């Protein structure tokens, strides 16, 4: 059994155990996540699906080192992240995790390339080198030559590609998408997720997608269902 366990940990990107988060005290106390346990493997695209208010964003925030759990543990690549100090956690967020949000979160006054370069600039990398790397990643997401364009001149799907380039530019192994297709029309949403699955996912990456969008279910390797802070089921996905 020890050998089996060691083998499993070898491919485990994230292990969450007994994860619980409460907000407030007394009568106003809300427990958003209630004893959630799951693991995400390298090489897989794992979805977390559930109605609004079921605790999905709270769960992602605890996994990504943004929100300290009330109880439970998050182990990423074998390390218990919430035992780390503030500097170690900041380092973890910068180097290990890449985030993509529903509304892209691009800076409107920065060009596409400058937006993508932000994680590198935060790592004190040289400006020209960072912009060159950003342009290379824009090419990877299908936006070659658009580096000097401002976000307002890009379509929703193109802005989401810029956000994806920014999430992967510093090479994080874990990518977290919170409702990435919610602001896109159905075809564009499917194109983006199909692109992520074929071009961004690889055996050294783990991708977690929180979604309401059943049109993209076909790309999931596994689907975790959440309701009222708890995991209520697990599907294998349809591919
Ligand atoms: N910072 C907070 N303070 C108080 N309540 C919160 C906070 N964040 C989330 N909640 C509550 O926790 C529950 C789960 O929210 P959330 O994780 O955002 O759900 P989802 O992403 O599935 O829509 C909701 O009832 C929400 O109001
Ligand atoms: Mg949410």
mmCIF file of C-alpha atoms and ligand atoms in Angstrom:
data_model
loop_
_atom_site.group_PDB
_atom_site.id
_atom_site.type_symbol
_atom_site.label_atom_id
_atom_site.label_comp_id
_atom_site.label_asym_id
_atom_site.label_seq_id
_atom_site.Cartn_x
_atom_site.Cartn_y
_atom_site.Cartn_z
ATOM 1 C CA UNK A 1 0.000 0.000 0.000
ATOM 2 C CA UNK A 2 2.870 2.396 0.792
ATOM 3 C CA UNK A 3 4.186 1.979 -2.750
ATOM 4 C CA UNK A 4 0.763 2.598 -4.284
ATOM 5 C CA UNK A 5 0.364 5.735 -2.187
ATOM 6 C CA UNK A 6 3.791 7.021 -3.231
ATOM 7 C CA UNK A 7 2.964 6.431 -6.895
ATOM 8 C CA UNK A 8 -0.292 8.322 -6.564
ATOM 9 C CA UNK A 9 1.315 11.318 -4.850
ATOM 10 C CA UNK A 10 3.822 11.416 -7.699
ATOM 11 C CA UNK A 11 1.102 12.521 -10.088
ATOM 12 C CA UNK A 12 -0.991 14.564 -7.685
ATOM 13 C CA UNK A 13 -0.952 18.302 -8.281
ATOM 14 C CA UNK A 14 -3.412 19.253 -5.546
ATOM 15 C CA UNK A 15 -4.817 17.357 -2.592
ATOM 16 C CA UNK A 16 -7.521 19.074 -0.557
ATOM 17 C CA UNK A 17 -8.613 17.451 2.664
ATOM 18 C CA UNK A 18 -11.397 18.450 5.070
ATOM 19 C CA UNK A 19 -11.440 21.961 3.603
ATOM 20 C CA UNK A 20 -13.836 24.257 5.401
ATOM 21 C CA UNK A 21 -14.348 28.019 5.257
ATOM 22 C CA UNK A 22 -16.711 30.105 7.361
ATOM 23 C CA UNK A 23 -17.304 33.835 7.129
ATOM 24 C CA UNK A 24 -18.639 35.949 9.996
ATOM 25 C CA UNK A 25 -19.655 34.971 13.500
ATOM 26 C CA UNK A 26 -22.776 33.983 15.435
ATOM 27 C CA UNK A 27 -26.101 34.560 13.668
ATOM 28 C CA UNK A 28 -24.481 35.967 10.520
ATOM 29 C CA UNK A 29 -22.010 33.094 10.165
ATOM 30 C CA UNK A 30 -21.944 31.546 6.680
ATOM 31 C CA UNK A 31 -20.062 28.317 6.032
ATOM 32 C CA UNK A 32 -19.302 28.507 2.315
ATOM 33 C CA UNK A 33 -17.216 25.308 2.035
ATOM 34 C CA UNK A 34 -17.908 22.316 4.260
ATOM 35 C CA UNK A 35 -15.294 19.592 4.582
ATOM 36 C CA UNK A 36 -14.357 19.287 0.921
ATOM 37 C CA UNK A 37 -11.837 16.620 -0.108
ATOM 38 C CA UNK A 38 -10.572 15.989 -3.637
ATOM 39 C CA UNK A 39 -7.395 15.700 -5.620
ATOM 40 C CA UNK A 40 -6.320 17.011 -9.015
ATOM 41 C CA UNK A 41 -3.736 15.174 -11.081
ATOM 42 C CA UNK A 42 -1.098 16.467 -13.433
ATOM 43 C CA UNK A 43 -2.202 16.024 -17.034
ATOM 44 C CA UNK A 44 -5.903 16.420 -16.328
ATOM 45 C CA UNK A 45 -8.556 19.039 -16.817
ATOM 46 C CA UNK A 46 -10.836 18.910 -13.791
ATOM 47 C CA UNK A 47 -14.114 20.815 -13.624
ATOM 48 C CA UNK A 48 -15.933 21.990 -10.527
ATOM 49 C CA UNK A 49 -19.584 22.544 -11.345
ATOM 50 C CA UNK A 50 -22.351 23.836 -9.101
ATOM 51 C CA UNK A 51 -24.996 26.533 -8.721
ATOM 52 C CA UNK A 52 -24.148 30.104 -7.844
ATOM 53 C CA UNK A 53 -23.338 30.410 -4.138
ATOM 54 C CA UNK A 54 -22.294 26.755 -3.760
ATOM 55 C CA UNK A 55 -18.775 27.726 -2.640
ATOM 56 C CA UNK A 56 -16.755 27.245 -5.830
ATOM 57 C CA UNK A 57 -14.859 30.549 -5.793
ATOM 58 C CA UNK A 58 -14.203 30.209 -2.049
ATOM 59 C CA UNK A 59 -12.768 26.735 -2.681
ATOM 60 C CA UNK A 60 -10.514 27.998 -5.508
ATOM 61 C CA UNK A 61 -9.280 30.865 -3.306
ATOM 62 C CA UNK A 62 -8.193 28.426 -0.594
ATOM 63 C CA UNK A 63 -6.453 26.153 -3.105
ATOM 64 C CA UNK A 64 -4.566 29.027 -4.676
ATOM 65 C CA UNK A 65 -3.168 30.523 -1.486
ATOM 66 C CA UNK A 66 -5.446 33.582 -1.457
ATOM 67 C CA UNK A 67 -7.873 32.711 1.365
ATOM 68 C CA UNK A 68 -6.839 30.879 4.534
ATOM 69 C CA UNK A 69 -9.133 27.910 5.342
ATOM 70 C CA UNK A 70 -10.983 27.813 8.659
ATOM 71 C CA UNK A 71 -9.870 24.186 8.809
ATOM 72 C CA UNK A 72 -8.469 21.473 6.576
ATOM 73 C CA UNK A 73 -5.376 21.281 4.399
ATOM 74 C CA UNK A 74 -4.294 22.056 0.838
ATOM 75 C CA UNK A 75 -1.264 20.162 -0.399
ATOM 76 C CA UNK A 76 0.223 21.320 -3.691
ATOM 77 C CA UNK A 77 3.020 19.227 -5.202
ATOM 78 C CA UNK A 78 3.433 17.547 -1.817
ATOM 79 C CA UNK A 79 3.726 20.773 0.259
ATOM 80 C CA UNK A 80 1.092 21.906 2.767
ATOM 81 C CA UNK A 81 0.637 25.488 1.507
ATOM 82 C CA UNK A 82 -1.129 26.956 4.542
ATOM 83 C CA UNK A 83 1.807 26.175 6.851
ATOM 84 C CA UNK A 84 3.976 28.531 4.749
ATOM 85 C CA UNK A 85 4.774 32.101 5.794
ATOM 86 C CA UNK A 86 3.479 35.170 3.938
ATOM 87 C CA UNK A 87 6.544 35.458 1.675
ATOM 88 C CA UNK A 88 6.431 31.780 0.769
ATOM 89 C CA UNK A 89 2.720 32.054 -0.031
ATOM 90 C CA UNK A 90 3.296 35.111 -2.252
ATOM 91 C CA UNK A 91 6.036 33.204 -4.033
ATOM 92 C CA UNK A 92 3.714 30.211 -4.447
ATOM 93 C CA UNK A 93 0.979 32.408 -5.981
ATOM 94 C CA UNK A 94 3.442 33.997 -8.377
ATOM 95 C CA UNK A 95 5.295 30.884 -9.564
ATOM 96 C CA UNK A 96 2.965 27.905 -9.189
ATOM 97 C CA UNK A 97 -0.516 29.207 -9.942
ATOM 98 C CA UNK A 98 -1.945 30.930 -13.017
ATOM 99 C CA UNK A 99 -5.427 32.490 -12.853
ATOM 100 C CA UNK A 100 -7.986 33.247 -15.556
ATOM 101 C CA UNK A 101 -11.245 35.007 -14.646
ATOM 102 C CA UNK A 102 -14.655 35.451 -16.263
ATOM 103 C CA UNK A 103 -14.099 39.123 -17.016
ATOM 104 C CA UNK A 104 -10.458 38.709 -18.083
ATOM 105 C CA UNK A 105 -9.154 41.280 -15.543
ATOM 106 C CA UNK A 106 -6.944 43.000 -18.105
ATOM 107 C CA UNK A 107 -5.583 46.465 -17.363
ATOM 108 C CA UNK A 108 -7.332 48.716 -19.913
ATOM 109 C CA UNK A 109 -4.488 51.227 -20.252
ATOM 110 C CA UNK A 110 -1.828 48.582 -20.850
ATOM 111 C CA UNK A 111 -1.297 46.948 -24.241
ATOM 112 C CA UNK A 112 -1.935 43.232 -24.736
ATOM 113 C CA UNK A 113 1.812 42.497 -24.449
ATOM 114 C CA UNK A 114 2.181 44.651 -21.326
ATOM 115 C CA UNK A 115 -0.752 42.830 -19.708
ATOM 116 C CA UNK A 116 0.845 39.463 -20.479
ATOM 117 C CA UNK A 117 4.251 40.647 -19.219
ATOM 118 C CA UNK A 118 2.965 41.567 -15.722
ATOM 119 C CA UNK A 119 3.873 38.274 -13.966
ATOM 120 C CA UNK A 120 7.420 38.503 -15.384
ATOM 121 C CA UNK A 121 7.800 42.158 -14.365
ATOM 122 C CA UNK A 122 6.613 41.181 -10.875
ATOM 123 C CA UNK A 123 9.499 38.719 -10.849
ATOM 124 C CA UNK A 124 11.896 41.627 -11.561
ATOM 125 C CA UNK A 125 12.626 40.498 -15.080
ATOM 126 C CA UNK A 126 13.991 43.008 -17.574
ATOM 127 C CA UNK A 127 11.318 45.043 -19.438
ATOM 128 C CA UNK A 128 12.409 44.243 -23.012
ATOM 129 C CA UNK A 129 12.902 40.574 -22.222
ATOM 130 C CA UNK A 130 9.446 40.434 -20.580
ATOM 131 C CA UNK A 131 7.720 42.104 -23.543
ATOM 132 C CA UNK A 132 9.507 39.738 -25.950
ATOM 133 C CA UNK A 133 8.340 36.733 -23.911
ATOM 134 C CA UNK A 134 4.814 38.200 -23.764
ATOM 135 C CA UNK A 135 4.724 38.501 -27.552
ATOM 136 C CA UNK A 136 5.853 34.889 -27.873
ATOM 137 C CA UNK A 137 2.987 33.775 -25.605
ATOM 138 C CA UNK A 138 0.514 35.934 -27.532
ATOM 139 C CA UNK A 139 1.602 34.012 -30.613
ATOM 140 C CA UNK A 140 0.995 30.708 -28.763
ATOM 141 C CA UNK A 141 -2.609 31.752 -28.019
ATOM 142 C CA UNK A 142 -3.182 32.801 -31.634
ATOM 143 C CA UNK A 143 -2.658 36.559 -31.278
ATOM 144 C CA UNK A 144 0.556 37.010 -33.214
ATOM 145 C CA UNK A 145 1.299 40.652 -33.955
ATOM 146 C CA UNK A 146 -1.396 41.995 -31.588
ATOM 147 C CA UNK A 147 0.994 42.887 -28.752
ATOM 148 C CA UNK A 148 0.561 46.637 -29.088
ATOM 149 C CA UNK A 149 -3.233 46.494 -29.192
ATOM 150 C CA UNK A 150 -5.215 47.848 -26.227
ATOM 151 C CA UNK A 151 -7.774 45.436 -24.686
ATOM 152 C CA UNK A 152 -10.725 47.605 -25.808
ATOM 153 C CA UNK A 153 -9.790 46.900 -29.445
ATOM 154 C CA UNK A 154 -9.986 43.131 -28.904
ATOM 155 C CA UNK A 155 -13.076 40.897 -28.943
ATOM 156 C CA UNK A 156 -14.137 39.040 -25.784
ATOM 157 C CA UNK A 157 -12.567 35.806 -27.032
ATOM 158 C CA UNK A 158 -9.330 37.632 -27.873
ATOM 159 C CA UNK A 159 -9.241 39.296 -24.457
ATOM 160 C CA UNK A 160 -9.667 35.888 -22.835
ATOM 161 C CA UNK A 161 -6.722 34.625 -24.920
ATOM 162 C CA UNK A 162 -4.615 37.521 -23.593
ATOM 163 C CA UNK A 163 -5.645 36.529 -20.057
ATOM 164 C CA UNK A 164 -4.640 32.909 -20.793
ATOM 165 C CA UNK A 165 -1.261 34.037 -22.160
ATOM 166 C CA UNK A 166 -0.722 36.061 -18.964
ATOM 167 C CA UNK A 167 -1.652 33.028 -16.824
ATOM 168 C CA UNK A 168 0.932 30.795 -18.513
ATOM 169 C CA UNK A 169 3.775 33.225 -19.301
ATOM 170 C CA UNK A 170 5.725 32.473 -16.127
ATOM 171 C CA UNK A 171 5.289 28.710 -16.506
ATOM 172 C CA UNK A 172 2.952 27.817 -13.594
ATOM 173 C CA UNK A 173 2.038 24.143 -13.365
ATOM 174 C CA UNK A 174 -1.438 24.757 -12.022
ATOM 175 C CA UNK A 175 -3.955 26.807 -13.959
ATOM 176 C CA UNK A 176 -7.196 27.903 -12.364
ATOM 177 C CA UNK A 177 -10.084 29.204 -14.450
ATOM 178 C CA UNK A 178 -13.089 30.757 -12.671
ATOM 179 C CA UNK A 179 -16.071 30.758 -15.089
ATOM 180 C CA UNK A 180 -13.784 31.455 -18.077
ATOM 181 C CA UNK A 181 -16.520 31.249 -20.726
ATOM 182 C CA UNK A 182 -19.321 33.042 -18.878
ATOM 183 C CA UNK A 183 -18.804 36.298 -20.800
ATOM 184 C CA UNK A 184 -18.360 34.612 -24.182
ATOM 185 C CA UNK A 185 -20.868 33.333 -26.726
ATOM 186 C CA UNK A 186 -21.176 29.530 -26.952
ATOM 187 C CA UNK A 187 -18.947 28.954 -29.977
ATOM 188 C CA UNK A 188 -16.188 31.254 -28.732
ATOM 189 C CA UNK A 189 -16.325 29.616 -25.293
ATOM 190 C CA UNK A 190 -15.962 26.152 -26.810
ATOM 191 C CA UNK A 191 -13.107 27.309 -29.031
ATOM 192 C CA UNK A 192 -11.236 28.742 -26.044
ATOM 193 C CA UNK A 193 -11.610 25.606 -23.893
ATOM 194 C CA UNK A 194 -10.832 23.253 -26.772
ATOM 195 C CA UNK A 195 -7.697 25.345 -27.394
ATOM 196 C CA UNK A 196 -6.731 25.151 -23.704
ATOM 197 C CA UNK A 197 -7.199 21.386 -23.706
ATOM 198 C CA UNK A 198 -5.174 20.714 -26.854
ATOM 199 C CA UNK A 199 -2.473 23.367 -26.590
ATOM 200 C CA UNK A 200 -2.105 24.397 -22.941
ATOM 201 C CA UNK A 201 -2.769 21.171 -21.014
ATOM 202 C CA UNK A 202 0.183 18.798 -20.873
ATOM 203 C CA UNK A 203 1.479 16.073 -18.575
ATOM 204 C CA UNK A 204 3.193 18.630 -16.304
ATOM 205 C CA UNK A 205 0.148 20.846 -15.908
ATOM 206 C CA UNK A 206 -3.077 20.532 -14.000
ATOM 207 C CA UNK A 207 -6.059 22.647 -15.023
ATOM 208 C CA UNK A 208 -9.011 23.384 -12.753
ATOM 209 C CA UNK A 209 -12.077 24.968 -14.300
ATOM 210 C CA UNK A 210 -15.063 26.245 -12.370
ATOM 211 C CA UNK A 211 -17.993 26.511 -14.739
ATOM 212 C CA UNK A 212 -21.727 26.754 -15.162
ATOM 213 C CA UNK A 213 -21.396 26.298 -18.879
ATOM 214 C CA UNK A 214 -22.592 22.783 -19.821
ATOM 215 C CA UNK A 215 -21.601 23.450 -23.446
ATOM 216 C CA UNK A 216 -17.944 22.908 -22.505
ATOM 217 C CA UNK A 217 -18.488 19.686 -20.480
ATOM 218 C CA UNK A 218 -17.166 17.563 -23.342
ATOM 219 C CA UNK A 219 -13.614 18.769 -22.644
ATOM 220 C CA UNK A 220 -13.547 17.714 -18.963
ATOM 221 C CA UNK A 221 -11.497 14.712 -17.840
ATOM 222 C CA UNK A 222 -13.489 14.636 -14.603
ATOM 223 C CA UNK A 223 -16.306 16.731 -13.177
ATOM 224 C CA UNK A 224 -16.806 17.405 -9.467
ATOM 225 C CA UNK A 225 -20.308 18.578 -8.546
ATOM 226 C CA UNK A 226 -20.717 21.002 -5.651
ATOM 227 C CA UNK A 227 -23.834 22.032 -3.828
ATOM 228 C CA UNK A 228 -24.179 24.097 -0.669
ATOM 229 C CA UNK A 229 -20.460 23.870 0.144
ATOM 230 C CA UNK A 230 -20.184 20.122 -0.329
ATOM 231 C CA UNK A 231 -19.122 17.745 -3.072
ATOM 232 C CA UNK A 232 -22.232 15.888 -4.165
ATOM 233 C CA UNK A 233 -20.886 13.799 -7.005
ATOM 234 C CA UNK A 234 -18.149 12.978 -9.445
ATOM 235 C CA UNK A 235 -18.444 12.304 -13.198
ATOM 236 C CA UNK A 236 -15.827 10.923 -15.433
ATOM 237 C CA UNK A 237 -16.482 13.515 -18.134
ATOM 238 C CA UNK A 238 -17.558 12.723 -21.646
ATOM 239 C CA UNK A 239 -14.295 12.580 -23.565
HETATM 240 N N1 LIG B 1 -15.986 37.285 1.867
HETATM 241 C C1 LIG B 1 -17.178 36.752 2.144
HETATM 242 N N2 LIG B 1 -17.868 37.127 3.233
HETATM 243 C C2 LIG B 1 -19.069 36.582 3.535
HETATM 244 N N3 LIG B 1 -19.670 35.624 2.798
HETATM 245 C C3 LIG B 1 -19.029 35.206 1.692
HETATM 246 C C4 LIG B 1 -17.758 35.742 1.302
HETATM 247 N N4 LIG B 1 -17.369 35.111 0.153
HETATM 248 C C5 LIG B 1 -18.349 34.247 -0.156
HETATM 249 N N5 LIG B 1 -19.353 34.294 0.777
HETATM 250 C C6 LIG B 1 -20.572 33.466 0.763
HETATM 251 O O1 LIG B 1 -20.194 32.108 0.613
HETATM 252 C C7 LIG B 1 -21.097 31.419 -0.232
HETATM 253 C C8 LIG B 1 -20.335 30.822 -1.397
HETATM 254 O O2 LIG B 1 -19.849 31.848 -2.251
HETATM 255 P P1 LIG B 1 -18.898 31.576 -3.499
HETATM 256 O O3 LIG B 1 -17.751 30.772 -3.065
HETATM 257 O O4 LIG B 1 -18.621 32.881 -4.138
HETATM 258 O O5 LIG B 1 -19.858 30.683 -4.413
HETATM 259 P P2 LIG B 1 -19.819 30.413 -5.997
HETATM 260 O O6 LIG B 1 -18.470 30.804 -6.521
HETATM 261 O O7 LIG B 1 -20.126 28.949 -6.113
HETATM 262 O O8 LIG B 1 -20.926 31.244 -6.580
HETATM 263 C C9 LIG B 1 -22.165 32.433 -0.639
HETATM 264 O O9 LIG B 1 -23.242 32.283 0.232
HETATM 265 C C10 LIG B 1 -21.464 33.744 -0.429
HETATM 266 O O10 LIG B 1 -22.375 34.770 -0.152
HETATM 267 MG MG1 LIG B 2 -17.910 32.098 -8.062
#
